[in-house]
CSV table of C-alpha atoms and ligand atoms in Angstrom, one decimal:
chain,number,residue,atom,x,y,z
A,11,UNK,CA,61.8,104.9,27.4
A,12,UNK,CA,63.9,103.8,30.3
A,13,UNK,CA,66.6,106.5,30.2
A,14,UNK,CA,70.0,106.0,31.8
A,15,UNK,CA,71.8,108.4,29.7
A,16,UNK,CA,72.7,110.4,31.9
A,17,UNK,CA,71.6,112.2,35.2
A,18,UNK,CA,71.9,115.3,33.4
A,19,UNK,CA,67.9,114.1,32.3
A,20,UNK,CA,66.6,115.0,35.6
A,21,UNK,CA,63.5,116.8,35.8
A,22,UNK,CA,62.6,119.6,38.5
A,23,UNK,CA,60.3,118.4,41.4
A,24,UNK,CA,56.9,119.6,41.9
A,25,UNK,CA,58.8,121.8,45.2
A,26,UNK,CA,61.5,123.3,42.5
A,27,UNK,CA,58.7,124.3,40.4
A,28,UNK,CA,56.4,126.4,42.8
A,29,UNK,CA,59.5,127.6,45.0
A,30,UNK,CA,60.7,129.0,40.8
A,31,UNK,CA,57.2,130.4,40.3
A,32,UNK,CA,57.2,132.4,43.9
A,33,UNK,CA,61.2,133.7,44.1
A,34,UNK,CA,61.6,137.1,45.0
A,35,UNK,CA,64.5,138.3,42.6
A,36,UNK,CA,66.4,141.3,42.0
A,37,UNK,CA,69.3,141.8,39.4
A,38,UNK,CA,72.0,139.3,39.7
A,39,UNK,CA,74.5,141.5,37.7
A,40,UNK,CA,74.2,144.1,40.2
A,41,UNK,CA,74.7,141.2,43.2
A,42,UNK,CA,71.0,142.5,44.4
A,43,UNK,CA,69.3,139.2,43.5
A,44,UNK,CA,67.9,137.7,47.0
A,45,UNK,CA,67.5,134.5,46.0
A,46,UNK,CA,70.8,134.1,44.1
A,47,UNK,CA,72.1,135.3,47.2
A,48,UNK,CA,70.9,133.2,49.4
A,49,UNK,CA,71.6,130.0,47.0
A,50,UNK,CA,75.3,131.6,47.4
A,51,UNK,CA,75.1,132.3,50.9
A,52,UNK,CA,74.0,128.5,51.5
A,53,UNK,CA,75.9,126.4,48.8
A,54,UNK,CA,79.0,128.1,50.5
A,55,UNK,CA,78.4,127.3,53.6
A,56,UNK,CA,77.2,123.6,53.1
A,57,UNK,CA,80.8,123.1,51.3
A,58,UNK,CA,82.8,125.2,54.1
A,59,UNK,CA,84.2,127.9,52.1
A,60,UNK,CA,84.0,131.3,51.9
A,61,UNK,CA,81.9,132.6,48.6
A,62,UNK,CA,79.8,130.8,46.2
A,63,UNK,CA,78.8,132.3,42.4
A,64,UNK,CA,75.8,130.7,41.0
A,65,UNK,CA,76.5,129.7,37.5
A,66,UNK,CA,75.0,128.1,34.7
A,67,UNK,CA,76.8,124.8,34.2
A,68,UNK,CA,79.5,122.6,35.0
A,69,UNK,CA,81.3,123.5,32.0
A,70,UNK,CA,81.2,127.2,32.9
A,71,UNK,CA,81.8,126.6,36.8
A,72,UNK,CA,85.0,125.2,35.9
A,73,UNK,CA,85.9,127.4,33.2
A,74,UNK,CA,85.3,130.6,35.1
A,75,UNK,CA,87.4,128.8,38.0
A,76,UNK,CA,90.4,128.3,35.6
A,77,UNK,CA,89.9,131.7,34.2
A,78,UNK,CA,90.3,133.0,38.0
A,79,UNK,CA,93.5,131.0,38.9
A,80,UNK,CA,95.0,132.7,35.3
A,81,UNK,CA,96.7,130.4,33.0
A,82,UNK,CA,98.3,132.2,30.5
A,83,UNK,CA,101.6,130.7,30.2
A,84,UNK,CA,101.0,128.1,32.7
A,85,UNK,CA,100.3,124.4,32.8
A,86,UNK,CA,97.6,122.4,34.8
A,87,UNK,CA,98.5,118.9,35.8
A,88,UNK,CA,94.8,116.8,34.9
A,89,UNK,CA,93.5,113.4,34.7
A,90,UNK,CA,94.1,112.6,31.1
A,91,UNK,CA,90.1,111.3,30.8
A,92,UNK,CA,88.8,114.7,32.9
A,93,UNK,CA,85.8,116.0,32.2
A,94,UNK,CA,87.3,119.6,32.0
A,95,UNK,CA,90.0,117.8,29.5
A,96,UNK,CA,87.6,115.7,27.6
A,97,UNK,CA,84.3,117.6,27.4
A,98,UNK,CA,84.9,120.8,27.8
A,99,UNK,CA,85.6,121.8,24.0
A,100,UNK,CA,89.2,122.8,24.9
A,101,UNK,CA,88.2,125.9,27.0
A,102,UNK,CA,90.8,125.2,29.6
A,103,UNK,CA,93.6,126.0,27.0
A,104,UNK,CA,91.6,128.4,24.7
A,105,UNK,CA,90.1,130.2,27.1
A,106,UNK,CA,91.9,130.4,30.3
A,107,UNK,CA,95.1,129.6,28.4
A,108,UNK,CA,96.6,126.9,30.3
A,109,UNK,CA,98.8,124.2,28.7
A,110,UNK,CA,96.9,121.1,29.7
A,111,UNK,CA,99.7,118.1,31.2
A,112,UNK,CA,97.4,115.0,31.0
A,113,UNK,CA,98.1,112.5,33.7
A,114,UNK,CA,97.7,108.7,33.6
A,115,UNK,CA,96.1,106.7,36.3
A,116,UNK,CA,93.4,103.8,36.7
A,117,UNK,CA,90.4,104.5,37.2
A,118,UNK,CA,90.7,108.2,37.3
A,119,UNK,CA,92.5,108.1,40.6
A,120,UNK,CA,95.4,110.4,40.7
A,121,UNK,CA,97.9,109.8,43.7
A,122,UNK,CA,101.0,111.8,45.2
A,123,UNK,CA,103.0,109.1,44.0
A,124,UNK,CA,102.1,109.4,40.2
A,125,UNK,CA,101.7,113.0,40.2
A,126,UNK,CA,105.7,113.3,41.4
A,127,UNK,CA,106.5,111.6,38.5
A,128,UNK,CA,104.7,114.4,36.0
A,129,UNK,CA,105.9,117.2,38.1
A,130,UNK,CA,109.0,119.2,36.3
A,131,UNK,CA,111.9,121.5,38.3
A,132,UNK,CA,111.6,125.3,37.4
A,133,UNK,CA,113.5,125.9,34.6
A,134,UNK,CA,112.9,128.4,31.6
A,135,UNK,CA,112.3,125.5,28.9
A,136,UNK,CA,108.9,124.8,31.2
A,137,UNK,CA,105.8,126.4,31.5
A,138,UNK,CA,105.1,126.9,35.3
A,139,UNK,CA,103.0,124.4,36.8
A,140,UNK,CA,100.1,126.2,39.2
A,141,UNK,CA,97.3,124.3,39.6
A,142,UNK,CA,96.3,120.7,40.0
A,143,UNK,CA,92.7,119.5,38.6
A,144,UNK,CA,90.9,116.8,40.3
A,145,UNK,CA,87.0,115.2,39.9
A,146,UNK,CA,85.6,113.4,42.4
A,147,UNK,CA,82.9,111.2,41.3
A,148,UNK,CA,85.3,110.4,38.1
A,149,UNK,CA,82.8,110.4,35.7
A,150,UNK,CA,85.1,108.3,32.7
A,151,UNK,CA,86.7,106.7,36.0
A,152,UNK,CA,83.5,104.7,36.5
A,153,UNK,CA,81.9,107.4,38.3
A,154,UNK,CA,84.9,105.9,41.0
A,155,UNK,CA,85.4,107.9,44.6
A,156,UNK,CA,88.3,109.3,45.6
A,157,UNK,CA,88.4,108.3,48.5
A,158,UNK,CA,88.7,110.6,52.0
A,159,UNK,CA,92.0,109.9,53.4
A,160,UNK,CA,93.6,109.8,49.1
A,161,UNK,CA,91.8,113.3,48.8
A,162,UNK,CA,93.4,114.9,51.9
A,163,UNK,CA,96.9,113.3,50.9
A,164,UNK,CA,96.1,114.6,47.0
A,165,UNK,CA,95.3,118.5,48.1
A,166,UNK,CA,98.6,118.4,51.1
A,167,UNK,CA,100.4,117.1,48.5
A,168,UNK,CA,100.0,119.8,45.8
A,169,UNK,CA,99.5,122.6,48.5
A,170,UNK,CA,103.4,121.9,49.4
A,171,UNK,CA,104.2,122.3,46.1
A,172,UNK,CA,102.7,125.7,45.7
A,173,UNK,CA,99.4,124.8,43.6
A,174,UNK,CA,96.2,125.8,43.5
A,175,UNK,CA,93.6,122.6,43.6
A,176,UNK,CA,90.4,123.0,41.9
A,177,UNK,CA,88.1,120.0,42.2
A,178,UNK,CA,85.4,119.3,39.2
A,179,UNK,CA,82.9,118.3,42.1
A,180,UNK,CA,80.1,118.2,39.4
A,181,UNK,CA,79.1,114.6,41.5
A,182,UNK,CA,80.6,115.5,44.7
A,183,UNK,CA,77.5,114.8,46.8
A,184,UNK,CA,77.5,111.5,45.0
A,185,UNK,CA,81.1,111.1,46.4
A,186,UNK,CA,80.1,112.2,50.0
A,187,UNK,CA,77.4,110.1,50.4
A,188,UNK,CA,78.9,106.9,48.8
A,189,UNK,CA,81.7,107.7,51.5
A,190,UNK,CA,79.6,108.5,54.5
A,191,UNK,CA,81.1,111.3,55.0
A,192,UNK,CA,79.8,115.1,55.2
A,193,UNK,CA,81.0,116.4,51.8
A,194,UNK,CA,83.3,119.3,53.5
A,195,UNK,CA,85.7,116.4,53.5
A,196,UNK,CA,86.2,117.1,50.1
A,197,UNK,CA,85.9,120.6,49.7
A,198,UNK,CA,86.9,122.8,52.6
A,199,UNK,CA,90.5,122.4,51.7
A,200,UNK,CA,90.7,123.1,47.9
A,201,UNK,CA,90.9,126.1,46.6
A,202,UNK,CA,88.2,126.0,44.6
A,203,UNK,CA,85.3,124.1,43.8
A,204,UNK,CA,82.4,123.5,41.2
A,205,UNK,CA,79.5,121.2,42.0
A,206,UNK,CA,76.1,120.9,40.2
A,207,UNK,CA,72.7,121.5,41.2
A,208,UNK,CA,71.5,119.7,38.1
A,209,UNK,CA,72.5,115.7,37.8
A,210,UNK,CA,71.7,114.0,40.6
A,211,UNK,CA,70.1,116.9,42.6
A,212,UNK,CA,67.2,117.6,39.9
A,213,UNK,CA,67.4,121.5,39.3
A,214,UNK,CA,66.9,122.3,36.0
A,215,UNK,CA,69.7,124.4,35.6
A,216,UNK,CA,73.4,125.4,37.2
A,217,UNK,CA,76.2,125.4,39.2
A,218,UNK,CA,77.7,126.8,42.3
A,219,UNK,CA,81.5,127.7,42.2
A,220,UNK,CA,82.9,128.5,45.8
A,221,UNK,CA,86.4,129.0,47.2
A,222,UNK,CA,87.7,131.9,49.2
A,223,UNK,CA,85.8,135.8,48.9
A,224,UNK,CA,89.1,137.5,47.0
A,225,UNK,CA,89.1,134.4,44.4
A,226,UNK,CA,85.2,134.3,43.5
A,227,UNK,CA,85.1,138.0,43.0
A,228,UNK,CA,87.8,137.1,40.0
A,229,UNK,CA,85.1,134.2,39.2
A,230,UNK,CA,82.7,136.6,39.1
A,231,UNK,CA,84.2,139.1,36.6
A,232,UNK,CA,85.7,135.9,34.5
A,233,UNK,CA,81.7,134.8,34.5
A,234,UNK,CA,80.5,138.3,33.4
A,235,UNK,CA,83.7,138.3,30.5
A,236,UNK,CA,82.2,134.8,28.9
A,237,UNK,CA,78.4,136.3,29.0
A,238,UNK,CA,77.3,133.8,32.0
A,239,UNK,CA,76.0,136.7,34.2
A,240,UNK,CA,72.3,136.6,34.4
A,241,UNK,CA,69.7,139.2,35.0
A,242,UNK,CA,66.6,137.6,37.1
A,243,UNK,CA,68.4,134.5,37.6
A,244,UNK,CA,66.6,133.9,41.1
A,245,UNK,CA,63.8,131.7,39.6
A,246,UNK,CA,66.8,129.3,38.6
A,247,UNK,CA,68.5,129.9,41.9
A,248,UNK,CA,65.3,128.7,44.0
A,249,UNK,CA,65.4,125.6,42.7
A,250,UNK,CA,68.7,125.1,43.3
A,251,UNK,CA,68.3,126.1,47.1
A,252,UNK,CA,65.6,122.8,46.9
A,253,UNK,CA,68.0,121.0,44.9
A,254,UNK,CA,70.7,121.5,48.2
A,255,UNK,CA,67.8,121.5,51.0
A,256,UNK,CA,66.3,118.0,49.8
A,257,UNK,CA,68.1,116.3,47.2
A,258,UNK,CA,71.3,114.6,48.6
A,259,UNK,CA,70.5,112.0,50.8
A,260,UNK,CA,68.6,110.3,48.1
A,261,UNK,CA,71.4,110.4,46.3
A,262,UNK,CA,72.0,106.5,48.0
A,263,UNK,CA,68.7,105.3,46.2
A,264,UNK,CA,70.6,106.1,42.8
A,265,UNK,CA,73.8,104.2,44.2
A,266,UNK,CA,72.1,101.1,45.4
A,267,UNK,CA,70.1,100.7,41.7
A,268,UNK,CA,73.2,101.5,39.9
A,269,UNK,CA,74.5,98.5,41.7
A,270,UNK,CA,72.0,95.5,41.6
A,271,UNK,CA,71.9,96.8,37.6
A,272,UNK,CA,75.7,96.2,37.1
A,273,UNK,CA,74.8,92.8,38.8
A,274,UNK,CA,72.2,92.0,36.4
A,275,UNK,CA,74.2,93.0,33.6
A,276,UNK,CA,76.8,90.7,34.6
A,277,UNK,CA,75.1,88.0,34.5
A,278,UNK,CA,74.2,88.4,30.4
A,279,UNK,CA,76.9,86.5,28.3
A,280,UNK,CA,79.0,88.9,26.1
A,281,UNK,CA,78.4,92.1,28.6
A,282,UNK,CA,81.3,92.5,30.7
A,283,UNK,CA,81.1,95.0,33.5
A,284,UNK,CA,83.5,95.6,36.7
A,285,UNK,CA,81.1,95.4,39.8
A,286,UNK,CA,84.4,96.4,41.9
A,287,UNK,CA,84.1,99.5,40.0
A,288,UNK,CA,80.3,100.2,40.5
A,289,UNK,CA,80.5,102.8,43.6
A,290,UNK,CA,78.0,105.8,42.6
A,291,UNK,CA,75.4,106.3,40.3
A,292,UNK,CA,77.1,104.9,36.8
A,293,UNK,CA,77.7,101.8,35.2
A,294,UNK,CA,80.1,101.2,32.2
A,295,UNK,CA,79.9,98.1,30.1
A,296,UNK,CA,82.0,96.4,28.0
A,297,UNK,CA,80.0,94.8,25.2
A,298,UNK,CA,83.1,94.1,22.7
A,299,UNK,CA,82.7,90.5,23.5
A,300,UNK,CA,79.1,90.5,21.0
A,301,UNK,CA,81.5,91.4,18.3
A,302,UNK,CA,78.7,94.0,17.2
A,303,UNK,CA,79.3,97.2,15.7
A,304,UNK,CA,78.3,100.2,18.4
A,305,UNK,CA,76.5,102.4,16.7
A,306,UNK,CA,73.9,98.9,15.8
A,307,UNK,CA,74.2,97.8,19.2
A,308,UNK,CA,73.2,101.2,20.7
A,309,UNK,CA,70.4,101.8,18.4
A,310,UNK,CA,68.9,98.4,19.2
A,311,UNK,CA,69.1,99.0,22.9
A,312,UNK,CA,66.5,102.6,21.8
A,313,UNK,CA,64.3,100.5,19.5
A,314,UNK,CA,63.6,98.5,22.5
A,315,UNK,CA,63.2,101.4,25.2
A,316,UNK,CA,66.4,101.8,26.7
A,317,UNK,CA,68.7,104.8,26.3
A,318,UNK,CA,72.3,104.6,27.1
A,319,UNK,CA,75.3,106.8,26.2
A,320,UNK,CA,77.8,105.1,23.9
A,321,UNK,CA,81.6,105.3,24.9
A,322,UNK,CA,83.3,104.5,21.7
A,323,UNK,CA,84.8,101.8,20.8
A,324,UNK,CA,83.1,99.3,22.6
A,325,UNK,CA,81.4,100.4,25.9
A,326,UNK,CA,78.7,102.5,26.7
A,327,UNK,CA,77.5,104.1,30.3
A,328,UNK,CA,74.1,104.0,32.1
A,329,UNK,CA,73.2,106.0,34.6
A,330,UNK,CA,70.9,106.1,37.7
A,331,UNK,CA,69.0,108.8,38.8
A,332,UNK,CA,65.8,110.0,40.5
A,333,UNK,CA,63.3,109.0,37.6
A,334,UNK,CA,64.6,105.6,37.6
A,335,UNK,CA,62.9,103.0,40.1
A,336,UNK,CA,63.3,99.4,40.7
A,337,UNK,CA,61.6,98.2,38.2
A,338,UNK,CA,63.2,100.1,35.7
A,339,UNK,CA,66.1,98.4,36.8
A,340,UNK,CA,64.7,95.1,35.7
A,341,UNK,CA,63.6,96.5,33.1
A,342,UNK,CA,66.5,97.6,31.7
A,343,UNK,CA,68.5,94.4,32.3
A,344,UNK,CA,66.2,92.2,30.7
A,345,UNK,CA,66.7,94.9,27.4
A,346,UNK,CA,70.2,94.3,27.5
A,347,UNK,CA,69.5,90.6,27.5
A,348,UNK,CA,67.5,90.3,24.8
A,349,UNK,CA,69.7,92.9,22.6
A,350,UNK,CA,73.4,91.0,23.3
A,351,UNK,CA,71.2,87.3,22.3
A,352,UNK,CA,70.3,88.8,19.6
A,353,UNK,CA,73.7,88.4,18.2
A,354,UNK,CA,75.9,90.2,15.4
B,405,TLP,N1,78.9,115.5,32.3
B,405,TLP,C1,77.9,115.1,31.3
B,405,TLP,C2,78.5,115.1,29.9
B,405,TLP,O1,79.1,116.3,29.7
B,405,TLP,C3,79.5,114.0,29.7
B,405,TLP,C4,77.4,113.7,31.7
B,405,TLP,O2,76.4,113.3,31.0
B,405,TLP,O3,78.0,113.1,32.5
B,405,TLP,N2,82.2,117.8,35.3
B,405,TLP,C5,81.8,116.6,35.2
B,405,TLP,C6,82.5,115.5,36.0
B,405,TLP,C7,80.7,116.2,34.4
B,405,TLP,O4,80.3,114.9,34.4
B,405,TLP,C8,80.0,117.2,33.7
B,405,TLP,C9,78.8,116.8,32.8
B,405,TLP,C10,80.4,118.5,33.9
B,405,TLP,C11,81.5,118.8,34.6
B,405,TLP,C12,79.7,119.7,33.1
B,405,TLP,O5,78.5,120.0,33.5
B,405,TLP,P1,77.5,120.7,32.6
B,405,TLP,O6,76.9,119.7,31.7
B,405,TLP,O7,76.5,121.3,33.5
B,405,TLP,O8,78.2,121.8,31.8
């Protein structure tokens, strides 16, 4: 099975595996884990902030983040296809309370200019706006960048009108590389951040949530309110310190297949796929043209080894990672071909 699902499919190298086995650990509750520590100690520094809080997924990395900023009574101006929006279950409003104001733009690419046109004077009919929620790789954008010089404008803009940015960095080492750029571009000057050590970087499990001491101690005790606090939580940590050490640069790998597979695909008739939009490590396609019904067109795609997520109605998403070579890329176009001739 060729699986582009998703990079969440990653498996742990050989290196994640033995450095899990041999972690010296403590009790993370207490803060006397070493290894925990020193995955704090170093995802913090790597992304130029303060503190970082090892936690177990993206989900909770953002949630505990939210839960931190408090938003009781407050609203959070979002992407209206965010992750944190879209797949979080709702957590942002029935957990940390925030009235969620959803924000159009292409691609997932929020600008100063759009976001002045959601943003509402103080008044007593409003709920206070406090913090704006970016995500950069957009995963429903495309798995798009926002760029450098947009990012800086996006967090100067918000920062002069009194909010606190958190960025869903889930893919942000995707972002950095496909930029060129070290990735303290992006998150030295947010507030807050959440990035993943699984996806792309292979650990089996977590996420790092960093932003200044005072705020990640509030993460901490939000983290310890929803039960995410873990006991000898070391062995995961070591593989996320590989995950960091080793992992990014290949990262390119994932973007360059990604790529030559969106040009395969766009050669098949009744596929239709953006290459403009192709910067990281996804591809989205189109496949309304076939006229076939998705559930049918997904299926066949399985029966013939390839696994792709659907995006209802029409579209579904494939994504690179480290299991997937150059031949799988092949592979996986010549699938697609053979499933969209194969007609209604
Ligand atoms: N994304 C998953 C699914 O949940 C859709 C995927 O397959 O892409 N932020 C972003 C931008 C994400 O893409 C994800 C996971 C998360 C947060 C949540 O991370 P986890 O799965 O660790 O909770």
């Amino acid at each position: 099975m060729i699986n582009l699902f998703s990079d969440t499919q990653t498996l742990a190298t050989e290196e994640m595996l033995e450095a899990m086995v041999r972690a010296e650990v403590g009790d993370d509750v207490a803060g006397n884990d070493p290894t925990v520590n020193r995955l704090q100690d170093l995802a913090a520094a790597k992304v130029g902030q303060e503190a970082a809080l090892f936690v177990p997924s993206g989900t909770m990395g953002n949630l505990v983040a939210l839960m931190a900023v408090g938003g009781h009574g407050n609203e959070i101006l979002l992407h209206e296809e965010s992750h944190v929006y879209y797949y979080e279950g709702g957590a942002l409003c029935s957990i940390a309370g925030f009235t969620p104001r959803l924000v159009a733009a292409p691609r997932g690419l929020l600008t100063p200019e759009i976001l002045e046109t959601y943003l509402r004077p103080a008044n007593v009919h409003h709920p206070r706006t406090t913090v704006l929620e970016l995500e950069n790789t957009h995963n429903r954008g495309g798995g798009s960048v926002t760029p450098p010089d947009l990012h800086r404008r996006l967090v100067a803009w918000a920062h002069a009108h009194g909010l606190h940015v958190h960025l869903d960095g889930a893919r942000i080492f995707n972002a950095a590389v496909a930029s060129g750029v070290d990735v303290r571009v992006f998150t030295e000057n947010v507030d807050s951040v959440q990035f993943c050590l699984s996806k792309g970087l292979s650990a089996p499990v977590g996420s790092i949530v960093a932003g200044r001491k005072e705020f990640i101690d509030r993460a901490r005790q939000a983290r310890k309110r929803i039960g995410g606090a873990m006991r000898q939580a070391g062995h995961l940590a070591a593989a996320g310190i590989v995950a960091l050490e080793k992992m990014v640069d290949r990262l390119a790998e994932d973007h360059a297949r990604a790529k030559r597979l969106a040009e395969l695909v766009a050669k098949i008739p009744g596929l239709k796929v953006d290459l403009s939009s192709v910067e990281t490590n996804m591809v989205y396609v189109d496949f309304a043209p076939l006229g076939v019904a998705c559930d049918t067109f997904v299926d066949r795609l399985a029966a013939k080894g390839l696994k792709v997520s659907l995006i209802p109605p029409t579209r579904f998403r494939m994504v690179t990672h480290r299991h997937i070579s150059d031949a799988d890329v092949v592979s996986a176009a010549r699938i697609l071909g053979e499933a969209a001739r194969a007609g209604q």
